[in-house]
Coordinates of C-alpha atoms (C1' of nucleotides) in Angstrom, one line a residue:
Chain A
M81 CA 1.7 -21.6 -22.4
K82 CA 3.9 -23.2 -25.0
M83 CA 3.3 -21.8 -28.4
Y84 CA 3.0 -24.9 -30.5
K85 CA 1.0 -26.7 -27.9
Y86 CA -1.6 -23.9 -27.9
L87 CA -1.8 -23.8 -31.7
R88 CA -2.0 -27.6 -32.0
N89 CA -4.9 -27.7 -29.6
Q90 CA -6.7 -24.9 -31.3
F91 CA -6.4 -26.5 -34.8
H92 CA -7.3 -29.9 -33.5
D93 CA -10.5 -28.6 -31.9
I94 CA -11.6 -26.7 -34.9
I95 CA -11.0 -29.5 -37.4
K96 CA -12.8 -32.0 -35.2
S97 CA -15.8 -29.7 -35.0
L98 CA -15.8 -28.8 -38.7
Y99 CA -15.2 -32.3 -40.1
T100 CA -16.8 -34.7 -37.7
G101 CA -16.0 -37.8 -39.7
L102 CA -12.2 -37.2 -39.5
T103 CA -10.4 -39.1 -36.8
E104 CA -6.8 -39.3 -38.0
F105 CA -5.0 -36.2 -39.1
E106 CA -1.8 -34.4 -38.1
V107 CA -1.3 -30.7 -37.7
Q108 CA 2.2 -29.8 -38.7
F109 CA 3.8 -26.4 -38.3
D110 CA 6.8 -24.9 -40.2
R111 CA 8.4 -21.5 -40.2
A112 CA 6.8 -19.4 -42.9
P113 CA 9.1 -18.6 -45.7
G114 CA 10.5 -15.0 -45.6
N115 CA 8.7 -13.8 -48.7
F116 CA 5.3 -14.4 -47.1
E117 CA 3.7 -12.4 -44.3
G118 CA 3.6 -14.5 -41.2
D119 CA 5.8 -16.4 -38.8
I120 CA 4.3 -19.9 -38.7
A121 CA 2.8 -21.8 -41.5
T122 CA 0.8 -25.0 -41.7
P123 CA 0.0 -27.0 -44.8
L124 CA -2.6 -29.0 -43.1
A125 CA -5.4 -28.0 -45.6
F126 CA -3.6 -30.1 -48.3
D127 CA -3.6 -33.1 -46.1
L128 CA -7.3 -32.6 -45.3
A129 CA -8.1 -32.0 -49.0
Q130 CA -6.9 -35.4 -49.9
K131 CA -8.9 -37.1 -47.1
L132 CA -12.1 -35.0 -47.9
K133 CA -11.6 -35.0 -51.6
R134 CA -12.1 -31.2 -51.7
N135 CA -10.2 -28.1 -52.7
P136 CA -7.4 -27.3 -50.2
R137 CA -7.9 -23.5 -50.5
E138 CA -11.5 -23.8 -49.7
I139 CA -10.8 -25.9 -46.6
A140 CA -8.1 -23.5 -45.5
L141 CA -10.5 -20.6 -45.8
E142 CA -13.1 -22.5 -43.8
I143 CA -10.7 -23.2 -41.1
V144 CA -9.4 -19.7 -40.8
E145 CA -13.0 -18.4 -40.7
S146 CA -14.0 -20.7 -37.8
L147 CA -10.7 -20.4 -36.0
Q148 CA -10.9 -18.1 -32.9
L149 CA -7.3 -17.6 -31.9
D150 CA -6.5 -15.3 -29.1
D151 CA -5.5 -11.9 -30.6
N152 CA -3.0 -11.4 -27.8
K153 CA -1.2 -14.5 -29.1
I154 CA -1.8 -14.6 -32.9
S155 CA -2.4 -11.2 -34.4
R156 CA -3.0 -12.2 -38.0
T157 CA -4.2 -15.3 -39.8
E158 CA -4.3 -15.7 -43.6
V159 CA -4.6 -18.2 -46.4
A160 CA -1.7 -18.0 -48.9
G161 CA -0.9 -19.9 -52.0
G162 CA -2.9 -22.9 -52.8
G163 CA -4.0 -23.5 -49.2
F164 CA -1.2 -22.7 -46.7
I165 CA -2.4 -21.0 -43.5
N166 CA 0.1 -18.4 -42.3
L167 CA 0.0 -17.1 -38.8
T168 CA 1.6 -14.0 -37.4
I169 CA 2.7 -14.0 -33.7
N170 CA 1.6 -11.0 -31.7
P171 CA 4.7 -9.2 -30.5
D172 CA 3.3 -9.0 -27.0
W173 CA 3.2 -12.8 -26.8
L174 CA 6.8 -12.9 -27.9
R175 CA 7.8 -10.3 -25.3
S176 CA 6.1 -12.3 -22.6
S177 CA 8.4 -15.2 -23.3
L178 CA 11.3 -13.0 -22.2
K179 CA 9.9 -13.0 -18.7
A180 CA 9.7 -16.8 -18.7
I181 CA 13.2 -17.3 -20.0
N182 CA 14.8 -14.8 -17.7
Q183 CA 13.1 -16.3 -14.7
D184 CA 13.8 -19.9 -15.3
V185 CA 15.0 -21.1 -18.7
K186 CA 14.8 -24.8 -17.7
E187 CA 11.2 -24.3 -16.8
F188 CA 10.6 -22.4 -20.1
R189 CA 12.0 -25.3 -22.2
R190 CA 10.6 -28.1 -20.0
I191 CA 8.8 -30.8 -21.9
S192 CA 6.9 -33.3 -19.8
I193 CA 6.6 -36.1 -22.3
G194 CA 8.9 -38.3 -20.3
E195 CA 7.2 -37.9 -16.9
N196 CA 7.6 -41.0 -14.8
K197 CA 9.2 -42.9 -17.6
K198 CA 12.5 -44.8 -17.4
I199 CA 14.8 -45.1 -20.3
Q200 CA 18.2 -46.7 -20.8
V201 CA 20.8 -45.6 -23.3
E202 CA 23.6 -48.1 -24.1
F203 CA 26.6 -46.6 -25.9
V204 CA 30.3 -46.8 -26.4
S205 CA 30.5 -50.4 -25.3
A206 CA 34.0 -50.7 -26.8
N207 CA 35.9 -53.9 -26.1
P208 CA 38.5 -53.5 -23.3
T209 CA 41.3 -54.3 -25.7
G210 CA 42.8 -50.9 -26.1
P211 CA 42.3 -47.2 -25.6
L212 CA 39.2 -45.5 -27.1
T213 CA 39.5 -44.3 -30.6
I214 CA 38.0 -41.3 -32.3
G215 CA 35.2 -43.4 -33.6
H216 CA 34.3 -44.4 -30.0
G217 CA 34.4 -40.7 -29.2
R218 CA 31.7 -39.9 -31.7
Q219 CA 29.5 -42.5 -30.1
A220 CA 30.3 -41.4 -26.6
V221 CA 29.2 -37.8 -27.4
I222 CA 26.1 -38.8 -29.3
G223 CA 25.0 -41.2 -26.6
D224 CA 25.7 -38.7 -23.8
I225 CA 23.8 -35.9 -25.5
I226 CA 20.8 -38.1 -26.4
S227 CA 20.7 -38.9 -22.7
R228 CA 20.8 -35.3 -21.7
L229 CA 18.0 -34.5 -24.1
Y230 CA 15.8 -37.2 -22.7
E231 CA 16.5 -36.0 -19.2
A232 CA 15.4 -32.5 -20.4
C233 CA 12.1 -34.1 -21.5
G234 CA 11.5 -35.4 -18.1
Y235 CA 12.8 -39.0 -18.5
N236 CA 14.7 -40.9 -15.9
V237 CA 17.8 -41.9 -17.9
S238 CA 20.2 -44.6 -17.2
R239 CA 23.5 -44.6 -19.2
E240 CA 25.1 -48.0 -19.6
Y241 CA 28.4 -49.3 -21.0
Y242 CA 28.6 -53.0 -21.9
F243 CA 32.1 -54.5 -21.7
N244 CA 32.7 -57.5 -24.0
N245 CA 35.2 -58.9 -21.6
T246 CA 35.2 -62.5 -22.7
G247 CA 35.9 -64.3 -25.9
R248 CA 38.6 -64.6 -28.5
Q249 CA 39.7 -61.0 -28.6
M250 CA 40.4 -61.1 -24.9
R251 CA 42.5 -64.2 -25.2
I252 CA 44.5 -62.5 -28.0
L253 CA 44.9 -59.5 -25.7
A254 CA 46.2 -61.6 -22.9
D255 CA 48.6 -63.4 -25.1
S256 CA 49.8 -60.2 -26.7
V257 CA 50.8 -59.0 -23.3
R258 CA 52.4 -62.3 -22.4
L259 CA 54.6 -62.2 -25.5
R260 CA 55.6 -58.5 -25.0
C261 CA 56.6 -59.5 -21.4
K262 CA 58.9 -62.2 -22.7
E263 CA 60.4 -59.7 -25.2
L264 CA 61.0 -57.3 -22.4
L265 CA 62.7 -60.0 -20.4
G266 CA 65.1 -60.6 -23.3
E267 CA 63.5 -63.6 -25.0
K268 CA 63.0 -63.9 -28.7
T269 CA 59.4 -64.3 -29.8
E270 CA 57.3 -64.4 -32.9
F271 CA 54.6 -61.7 -32.5
P272 CA 51.7 -62.7 -34.8
D273 CA 50.2 -60.1 -37.2
N274 CA 46.7 -60.5 -35.8
Y275 CA 47.8 -59.6 -32.3
Y276 CA 47.5 -56.2 -30.8
Q277 CA 50.4 -54.2 -32.1
G278 CA 49.9 -51.0 -30.2
E279 CA 52.5 -49.4 -28.0
Y280 CA 50.2 -49.6 -25.1
I281 CA 50.6 -53.4 -25.0
I282 CA 54.3 -52.9 -24.2
E283 CA 53.4 -50.4 -21.4
L284 CA 51.0 -53.0 -20.0
A285 CA 53.7 -55.6 -20.2
T286 CA 56.1 -53.4 -18.3
E287 CA 53.6 -52.8 -15.6
F288 CA 52.8 -56.5 -15.5
I289 CA 56.4 -57.4 -14.8
E290 CA 56.6 -54.7 -12.1
K291 CA 53.6 -56.3 -10.4
Y292 CA 54.2 -60.0 -10.9
G293 CA 58.0 -60.2 -11.2
K294 CA 60.2 -61.7 -13.9
D295 CA 58.8 -65.2 -13.3
L296 CA 55.9 -65.1 -15.6
P297 CA 52.7 -67.1 -14.8
E298 CA 52.7 -68.4 -18.4
D299 CA 50.2 -71.2 -17.6
E300 CA 47.7 -68.7 -16.2
P301 CA 46.4 -66.8 -19.2
D302 CA 43.6 -65.4 -17.0
T303 CA 46.1 -63.5 -14.9
F304 CA 47.3 -61.7 -18.0
M305 CA 43.8 -61.1 -19.2
T306 CA 42.4 -59.7 -16.0
F307 CA 45.4 -57.5 -15.5
A308 CA 45.3 -56.1 -19.0
A309 CA 41.5 -55.7 -19.0
N310 CA 41.4 -53.9 -15.7
K311 CA 44.1 -51.5 -16.7
I312 CA 42.5 -50.7 -20.0
I313 CA 39.0 -50.3 -18.5
E314 CA 40.6 -47.9 -16.0
G315 CA 42.0 -45.9 -18.9
I316 CA 38.7 -45.9 -20.8
K317 CA 36.9 -44.5 -17.8
I318 CA 39.4 -41.7 -17.4
T319 CA 39.1 -40.8 -21.1
L320 CA 35.3 -40.7 -20.8
N321 CA 35.5 -38.6 -17.7
T322 CA 37.7 -36.2 -19.4
L323 CA 35.2 -35.9 -22.2
G324 CA 32.4 -35.2 -19.7
V325 CA 30.6 -38.5 -20.3
D326 CA 29.5 -40.3 -17.1
F327 CA 27.8 -43.7 -17.0
D328 CA 25.4 -45.0 -14.4
N329 CA 26.3 -48.6 -15.0
F330 CA 29.1 -50.7 -16.4
F331 CA 27.8 -54.1 -17.4
N332 CA 30.3 -56.9 -17.7
E333 CA 29.7 -59.6 -20.3
N334 CA 31.2 -62.3 -18.1
S335 CA 28.4 -61.8 -15.5
L336 CA 25.9 -63.1 -18.0
I337 CA 27.9 -66.3 -18.2
D338 CA 28.6 -66.5 -14.5
D339 CA 25.0 -66.0 -13.5
G340 CA 23.8 -68.6 -16.0
E341 CA 21.7 -66.2 -18.0
V342 CA 23.3 -67.3 -21.3
L343 CA 22.4 -70.9 -20.6
D344 CA 18.9 -69.8 -19.8
V345 CA 18.5 -68.1 -23.1
L346 CA 20.0 -71.0 -24.9
E347 CA 17.6 -73.3 -23.2
L348 CA 14.7 -71.0 -24.1
L349 CA 15.8 -70.9 -27.7
Q350 CA 16.1 -74.6 -27.9
D351 CA 12.7 -75.2 -26.2
N352 CA 11.1 -73.0 -28.8
D353 CA 12.7 -75.1 -31.5
L354 CA 14.7 -72.1 -32.8
T355 CA 18.0 -74.0 -33.0
Y356 CA 19.6 -77.0 -34.6
K357 CA 23.0 -78.7 -34.7
E358 CA 25.1 -78.8 -37.8
D359 CA 28.9 -79.3 -38.5
G360 CA 29.4 -79.4 -34.7
A361 CA 28.0 -76.0 -34.2
L362 CA 24.7 -74.8 -32.8
W363 CA 22.7 -72.6 -35.2
L364 CA 19.9 -70.1 -34.7
K365 CA 17.2 -70.4 -37.3
T366 CA 17.4 -66.7 -38.2
S367 CA 16.2 -67.5 -41.7
E368 CA 12.9 -68.4 -40.3
L369 CA 12.8 -65.1 -38.5
G370 CA 13.1 -63.0 -41.6
A371 CA 16.9 -63.0 -42.0
K372 CA 18.8 -64.1 -45.1
Q373 CA 20.6 -66.9 -43.5
D374 CA 21.0 -68.8 -40.2
R375 CA 23.6 -67.8 -37.7
V376 CA 25.8 -69.7 -35.4
L377 CA 25.2 -69.4 -31.6
I378 CA 27.9 -71.8 -30.4
K379 CA 30.9 -72.5 -32.6
S380 CA 32.2 -76.0 -33.1
T381 CA 35.0 -75.0 -30.7
G382 CA 32.4 -74.7 -28.0
E383 CA 32.8 -71.0 -27.8
M384 CA 29.7 -68.7 -27.7
T385 CA 29.3 -66.1 -30.4
Y386 CA 28.5 -62.4 -30.0
R387 CA 24.9 -62.9 -31.1
L388 CA 24.1 -65.4 -28.3
L389 CA 25.7 -63.2 -25.7
D390 CA 24.0 -60.1 -27.1
I391 CA 20.6 -61.8 -27.1
A392 CA 21.2 -62.7 -23.4
Y393 CA 22.3 -59.1 -22.6
H394 CA 19.3 -57.5 -24.3
R395 CA 17.0 -60.0 -22.5
N396 CA 18.6 -58.9 -19.3
K397 CA 17.9 -55.2 -20.2
L398 CA 14.3 -55.9 -21.2
N399 CA 13.7 -57.6 -17.9
R400 CA 14.9 -54.5 -16.0
D401 CA 11.7 -52.6 -16.4
F402 CA 12.6 -49.8 -18.7
D403 CA 10.0 -48.1 -20.8
M404 CA 12.4 -47.7 -23.6
L405 CA 15.9 -48.9 -24.6
I406 CA 18.1 -47.0 -26.9
D407 CA 21.1 -48.8 -28.4
I408 CA 23.8 -46.8 -30.2
F409 CA 26.0 -48.8 -32.5
G410 CA 28.6 -48.1 -35.1
A411 CA 27.9 -48.9 -38.7
D412 CA 29.8 -52.2 -38.3
H413 CA 26.9 -53.6 -36.2
I414 CA 24.3 -53.0 -38.9
G415 CA 24.3 -56.6 -39.9
T416 CA 24.0 -58.2 -36.5
Y417 CA 21.6 -56.2 -34.4
K418 CA 18.7 -57.4 -36.6
D419 CA 19.5 -61.0 -35.7
V420 CA 19.6 -60.1 -32.1
L421 CA 16.2 -58.4 -32.2
A422 CA 14.7 -61.3 -34.2
G423 CA 15.9 -63.7 -31.6
L424 CA 14.3 -61.7 -28.8
K425 CA 11.1 -61.3 -30.7
A426 CA 10.9 -65.0 -31.2
L427 CA 11.2 -65.4 -27.5
G428 CA 8.1 -63.2 -27.0
Y429 CA 9.8 -60.0 -26.0
D430 CA 8.5 -56.6 -27.0
I431 CA 11.2 -55.3 -29.3
D432 CA 9.3 -52.2 -30.1
K433 CA 10.8 -50.8 -26.9
I434 CA 14.3 -51.0 -28.4
Q435 CA 15.4 -48.1 -30.6
V436 CA 18.6 -48.7 -32.5
I437 CA 20.7 -45.7 -33.6
I438 CA 23.4 -46.6 -36.1
H439 CA 26.0 -43.9 -36.7
Q440 CA 28.4 -43.8 -39.6
F441 CA 32.1 -43.9 -39.1
V442 CA 34.5 -41.0 -38.7
T443 CA 36.9 -40.6 -41.4
L444 CA 40.1 -39.0 -40.1
T445 CA 42.1 -37.0 -42.5
E446 CA 45.3 -35.1 -42.0
N447 CA 46.9 -33.1 -44.8
G448 CA 44.5 -34.6 -47.2
E449 CA 45.5 -38.1 -46.4
K450 CA 43.1 -40.6 -44.9
I451 CA 44.2 -42.3 -41.7
K452 CA 42.8 -45.7 -41.3
M453 CA 41.9 -46.5 -37.7
S454 CA 42.2 -49.9 -36.2
T455 CA 42.8 -51.0 -32.7
R456 CA 44.6 -54.1 -33.6
K457 CA 47.0 -52.4 -35.9
A458 CA 49.0 -49.7 -34.2
N459 CA 48.1 -46.7 -36.5
F460 CA 45.1 -45.3 -34.7
V461 CA 44.8 -41.9 -33.2
T462 CA 43.3 -42.2 -29.8
L463 CA 40.4 -40.1 -28.4
D464 CA 42.8 -38.9 -25.7
E465 CA 45.1 -37.5 -28.3
L466 CA 42.3 -35.8 -30.0
I467 CA 41.0 -34.1 -26.9
E468 CA 44.5 -33.1 -26.0
E469 CA 44.8 -31.4 -29.4
V470 CA 41.5 -29.6 -29.8
G471 CA 39.9 -29.5 -26.3
V472 CA 36.7 -31.0 -24.9
D473 CA 34.4 -28.3 -26.3
V474 CA 35.5 -28.6 -29.9
T475 CA 35.6 -32.4 -29.7
R476 CA 32.1 -32.6 -28.5
F477 CA 30.7 -30.0 -30.8
F478 CA 32.4 -31.5 -33.8
F479 CA 31.0 -35.0 -33.1
I480 CA 27.5 -33.8 -32.5
M481 CA 27.0 -31.2 -35.2
R482 CA 26.4 -33.8 -38.0
S483 CA 23.5 -36.2 -38.2
A484 CA 24.5 -39.6 -36.9
N485 CA 23.8 -41.4 -40.2
S486 CA 26.1 -39.1 -42.1
H487 CA 29.7 -40.0 -42.5
L488 CA 31.8 -37.6 -40.4
N489 CA 34.8 -36.1 -42.0
F490 CA 37.3 -35.1 -39.3
D491 CA 40.1 -33.0 -40.6
L492 CA 42.7 -33.1 -37.9
A493 CA 44.9 -30.4 -39.4
L494 CA 41.9 -28.1 -39.6
A495 CA 40.7 -28.9 -36.1
K496 CA 44.2 -28.3 -34.7
S497 CA 45.5 -25.3 -36.6
E498 CA 42.4 -23.3 -37.4
S499 CA 40.0 -24.1 -34.6
D500 CA 38.6 -20.5 -34.8
E501 CA 36.7 -21.7 -37.9
N502 CA 34.8 -24.0 -35.7
P503 CA 31.2 -22.8 -35.1
V504 CA 31.4 -23.7 -31.4
F505 CA 33.4 -20.5 -30.9
Y506 CA 30.7 -18.6 -32.8
V507 CA 28.1 -19.7 -30.3
Q508 CA 30.3 -19.3 -27.3
Y509 CA 31.4 -15.9 -28.4
G510 CA 27.7 -14.8 -28.3
C511 CA 27.6 -15.8 -24.7
A512 CA 30.8 -14.1 -23.8
R513 CA 29.8 -10.9 -25.6
I514 CA 26.5 -10.7 -23.8
S515 CA 28.2 -11.2 -20.4
S516 CA 30.6 -8.4 -21.4
I517 CA 27.6 -6.1 -22.2
L518 CA 26.0 -6.9 -18.9
R519 CA 29.2 -6.2 -17.0
F520 CA 29.4 -2.8 -18.8
A521 CA 25.8 -2.1 -18.1
K522 CA 26.2 -2.8 -14.4
N523 CA 29.1 -0.3 -14.3
Q524 CA 26.6 2.2 -15.7
G525 CA 24.2 1.4 -12.9
L526 CA 21.9 -0.6 -15.2
E527 CA 21.1 -4.1 -14.1
Y528 CA 18.7 -6.9 -14.7
S529 CA 16.2 -7.6 -11.9
E530 CA 13.0 -9.5 -11.3
D531 CA 11.2 -6.2 -11.0
I532 CA 12.1 -4.7 -14.4
V533 CA 11.3 -7.9 -16.3
M534 CA 7.7 -7.7 -15.1
D535 CA 7.4 -4.1 -16.5
E536 CA 5.2 -4.4 -19.6
N537 CA 5.9 -0.9 -20.7
L538 CA 9.6 -1.5 -20.7
L539 CA 9.3 -4.6 -22.8
A540 CA 7.1 -2.8 -25.3
K541 CA 10.2 -0.8 -26.3
L542 CA 11.5 -3.8 -28.1
D543 CA 9.8 -3.4 -31.4
S544 CA 12.5 -3.4 -34.1
N545 CA 12.6 -6.2 -36.7
E546 CA 15.9 -7.5 -35.4
E547 CA 14.6 -7.6 -31.8
L548 CA 11.4 -9.4 -32.9
E549 CA 13.4 -11.9 -34.9
L550 CA 15.6 -12.6 -31.9
M551 CA 12.5 -13.2 -29.8
K552 CA 11.0 -15.5 -32.4
K553 CA 14.1 -17.5 -32.4
L554 CA 14.1 -17.8 -28.6
F555 CA 10.4 -18.8 -28.7
E556 CA 11.3 -21.9 -30.8
Y557 CA 13.8 -23.3 -28.3
P558 CA 11.5 -25.7 -26.4
R559 CA 10.2 -27.2 -29.7
M560 CA 13.8 -27.8 -30.8
V561 CA 14.6 -29.7 -27.7
E562 CA 11.5 -31.8 -28.1
K563 CA 12.2 -32.4 -31.8
A564 CA 15.8 -33.4 -31.1
A565 CA 14.7 -35.9 -28.4
I566 CA 11.7 -37.5 -30.1
N567 CA 13.4 -37.9 -33.4
I568 CA 16.7 -38.9 -31.7
Q569 CA 18.5 -36.3 -33.7
P570 CA 20.8 -34.4 -31.3
H571 CA 22.5 -32.4 -34.1
I572 CA 19.4 -30.3 -34.2
I573 CA 20.6 -28.5 -31.0
P574 CA 23.9 -27.2 -32.3
A575 CA 22.2 -26.2 -35.5
Y576 CA 19.7 -24.2 -33.6
L577 CA 22.3 -22.5 -31.4
I578 CA 24.2 -21.5 -34.5
E579 CA 21.1 -20.0 -35.9
L580 CA 20.4 -18.1 -32.6
A581 CA 23.9 -16.7 -32.6
K582 CA 23.4 -15.8 -36.2
V583 CA 20.5 -13.6 -35.3
F584 CA 22.1 -12.1 -32.2
H585 CA 25.4 -10.9 -33.7
P586 CA 23.8 -8.7 -36.4
F587 CA 21.5 -7.3 -33.7
Y588 CA 24.6 -6.4 -31.7
H589 CA 26.1 -4.6 -34.6
E590 CA 23.0 -2.7 -35.4
Y591 CA 21.9 -1.5 -32.0
R592 CA 23.6 -0.5 -28.8
V593 CA 22.2 -2.2 -25.7
V594 CA 23.5 0.4 -23.3
S595 CA 22.6 3.9 -24.4
D596 CA 21.5 7.3 -23.0
N597 CA 17.9 6.0 -23.1
K598 CA 17.6 4.2 -19.8
E599 CA 14.3 2.5 -20.4
L600 CA 15.3 1.2 -23.8
S601 CA 18.7 0.0 -22.3
L602 CA 16.9 -1.9 -19.6
A603 CA 14.6 -3.5 -22.1
R604 CA 17.5 -4.6 -24.2
I605 CA 19.3 -6.0 -21.2
I606 CA 16.3 -8.2 -20.6
L607 CA 16.4 -9.3 -24.2
V608 CA 20.2 -10.1 -24.5
R609 CA 20.1 -11.8 -21.1
A610 CA 17.4 -14.1 -22.4
V611 CA 19.5 -14.9 -25.3
R612 CA 22.4 -15.8 -23.0
E613 CA 20.1 -17.9 -20.9
V614 CA 19.1 -20.0 -23.9
I615 CA 22.7 -20.3 -25.2
R616 CA 23.9 -21.3 -21.8
D617 CA 21.2 -23.9 -21.4
G618 CA 21.7 -25.2 -25.0
L619 CA 25.4 -25.5 -24.5
G620 CA 24.7 -27.2 -21.2
L621 CA 22.6 -29.9 -23.1
L622 CA 25.6 -30.4 -25.3
G623 CA 28.0 -30.6 -22.3
I624 CA 29.9 -27.6 -23.7
S625 CA 31.1 -24.7 -21.6
A626 CA 29.5 -21.3 -21.9
P627 CA 32.3 -18.8 -21.1
D628 CA 31.6 -15.3 -19.8
Q629 CA 34.7 -14.1 -21.5
M630 CA 36.9 -15.2 -24.4
Chain B
rG176 C1' 27.2 -61.6 -55.6
rC177 C1' 23.7 -60.0 -51.7
rC178 C1' 22.3 -56.5 -47.6
rC179 C1' 22.7 -51.6 -45.0
rU180 C1' 24.0 -46.1 -45.0
rC181 C1' 24.9 -42.4 -48.2
rG182 C1' 25.6 -39.1 -53.0
rU183 C1' 23.0 -31.5 -52.2
rA184 C1' 27.6 -24.8 -54.1
rG185 C1' 35.0 -25.6 -55.2
rC186 C1' 35.3 -28.0 -49.7
rU187 C1' 32.5 -29.6 -45.0
rC188 C1' 27.4 -30.1 -44.1
rA189 C1' 21.6 -28.4 -43.1
rA190 C1' 16.7 -28.7 -44.8
rA191 C1' 11.6 -34.1 -38.7
rU192 C1' 7.0 -37.2 -40.5
rG193 C1' 6.6 -35.2 -48.8
rG194 C1' 5.3 -28.3 -48.5
rA195 C1' 5.8 -22.3 -51.0
rU196 C1' 11.7 -19.2 -54.4
rA197 C1' 17.0 -25.8 -51.4
rG198 C1' 20.0 -22.9 -46.7
rA199 C1' 24.7 -22.2 -43.5
rG200 C1' 30.1 -22.3 -42.6
rC201 C1' 34.9 -22.4 -45.0
rA202 C1' 37.4 -20.8 -49.3
rU203 C1' 37.0 -16.5 -52.9
rC204 C1' 35.9 -11.0 -54.2
rG205 C1' 34.5 -6.0 -52.1
rG206 C1' 33.5 -3.1 -47.7
rA207 C1' 32.9 -1.9 -41.7
rC208 C1' 36.5 -1.0 -35.3
rU209 C1' 37.9 7.1 -31.6
rU210 C1' 31.4 4.3 -28.9
rC211 C1' 28.8 -2.2 -24.8
rU212 C1' 34.5 -8.0 -27.1
rA213 C1' 36.3 -7.5 -35.0
rA214 C1' 36.7 -15.2 -32.4
rU215 C1' 32.1 -10.1 -35.1
rC216 C1' 29.2 -7.7 -39.1
rC217 C1' 27.4 -6.0 -44.2
rG218 C1' 27.4 -7.0 -49.5
rG219 C1' 28.8 -9.9 -54.3
rA220 C1' 29.6 -14.5 -56.8
rG221 C1' 28.7 -19.7 -56.4
rG222 C1' 23.0 -25.3 -57.7
rU223 C1' 19.7 -29.4 -63.6
rU224 C1' 19.9 -31.8 -55.1
rA225 C1' 25.0 -38.1 -59.0
rC226 C1' 22.1 -39.9 -63.5
rA227 C1' 17.4 -41.9 -65.9
rG228 C1' 12.4 -42.9 -65.1
rG229 C1' 7.9 -43.3 -61.7
rU230 C1' 4.1 -42.0 -57.7
rU231 C1' 0.9 -36.6 -56.9
rC232 C1' -1.8 -30.7 -56.1
rG233 C1' 3.5 -30.7 -54.5
rA234 C1' 9.8 -34.8 -54.4
rU235 C1' 16.5 -33.3 -51.8
rU236 C1' 12.8 -36.5 -49.0
rC237 C1' 8.8 -42.1 -51.2
rC238 C1' 9.4 -46.3 -55.4
rU239 C1' 12.4 -48.7 -59.6
rG240 C1' 17.0 -48.9 -62.3
rU241 C1' 22.2 -47.2 -63.4
rC242 C1' 26.8 -45.1 -61.7
rG243 C1' 30.0 -43.8 -57.4
rA244 C1' 31.6 -43.8 -51.9
rG245 C1' 31.7 -46.2 -47.1
rG246 C1' 30.2 -50.4 -44.0
rG247 C1' 28.4 -55.6 -43.3
rU248 C1' 28.4 -60.5 -45.2
rA249 C1' 27.9 -67.3 -44.9
rC250 C1' 31.6 -70.7 -37.2
rC251 C1' 35.2 -62.2 -35.4
rA252 C1' 33.1 -58.6 -32.1

RNA sequence: GCCCUCGUAGCUCAAAUGGAUAGAGCAUCGGACUUCUAAUCCGGAGGUUACAGGUUCGAUUCCUGUCGAGGGUACCA
């Protein structure tokens, strides 16, 4: 029985029976502060006090009096301060969780909120105009871990990458390659500033000549475009694979055009009187949909804008029968996604299904100097280069340990030279250390087994403060996974794992696991093995390795 | 100009929906390896949560204004 589920049910029942008029209330739980007796606290009496117009302390006392919590689970209940209710967990209940964790940690942390629900996460979706940058890396990791968290909560998750493989930037890409080809063949050219300057364009040009020969198909820009896009997409997929990010579907923008879906949307928008013509362009009446100004759908050149294509794309996604869609965008999309949602809403689609996560940019610094990243200019550091320098584990951990809407400061020099400062090693070290202990124990003839974990008398040996603290921390794990998923805040997981390691390492220094006392040794083996199970599982959710030795 | 995100210890960041005395890491100072991994641990110091108001039992969190950083912005994506 999950701790918080049990408590929530108990409190709900008692409040309903005590205050029959109340229908809407929430029971929230926090960890009790260290200076008060108790492990879990709830301020719900304050909430009720407001609704009932009564003294919070009186209400808290009333609730505590009527509450009939199982002594085997909660050993003490008290009212503290102006009306907080503090609960102390019975150590036996804590110890019982060690069985569950050791037997099957995935079952222990299993949350069934997503049973039979389908969800799609769209992320990265970088244009195929160059290698992935560090900014894309952050998004790749955030999206992947959000997907893993939802899977952990029982959802059926589909990861999708949307390739903007049409439009102006693709034509510039094609022409950049064409010009570099001519240079390679000895011709003098003017290479415009707004073309893609990166070294990789020259490599593409070299490969292009190898394939198509020196007689360039200059009147076939599509040949250059298709060649370059395919090569770049291939590279992007390799990079993502290296980072441990796998997609279920790659969706190409041009398919929306080829299948006529964009025209369908356009027709729908026009039929609903949501558009008008002006200055040779077709405008969407976004100002009537709550936005500041109207936006162009089709430019006077006849070219479709991103907004139109993105409305069509999201319509396509909504028609695919998902219960929820999560979009992960960089801060540069903050101004546009609202127009897209407004357009969809005007067409009658349920946009509440769409959750948009905006993440702030990564600031890359080296030796105190900011490095400005831009694909078009040549001075970016690629994701490949970063992974090469610091490794997959550090890259992933670094990108996920900050909340998405906080600017991420990535100090390259620090990541490269002093990677031991990175907390990922702190967590991994806990895992390696426990494996080492278990190896040592095995040599002494002491080993974990299904039989000993069922022995209540053995587990009862675990009664020191440090051991109980460790168990309390383990007990919180399922709630952390749920919290991270529901709030779409994946950084909660690394923060939790650091906390767990932070409780484990002092325990290790204070007590020997393997000692002359055989029973106590076995009990502690059960405990540290449970810690390792949770760390391993948590690192697994982050896609980070859990080494048995370091 | 307008819109969005943000401003917390010297630095990088936590603190779910408003909860009790705002927490970590790094850096700094002082300690701990003949015993299961010192990539570790123990202790000290470090704060008017940018600033000024407001809302209430209670504000880092919500509202208003000022200052500062990043992003978007009127036919790029």
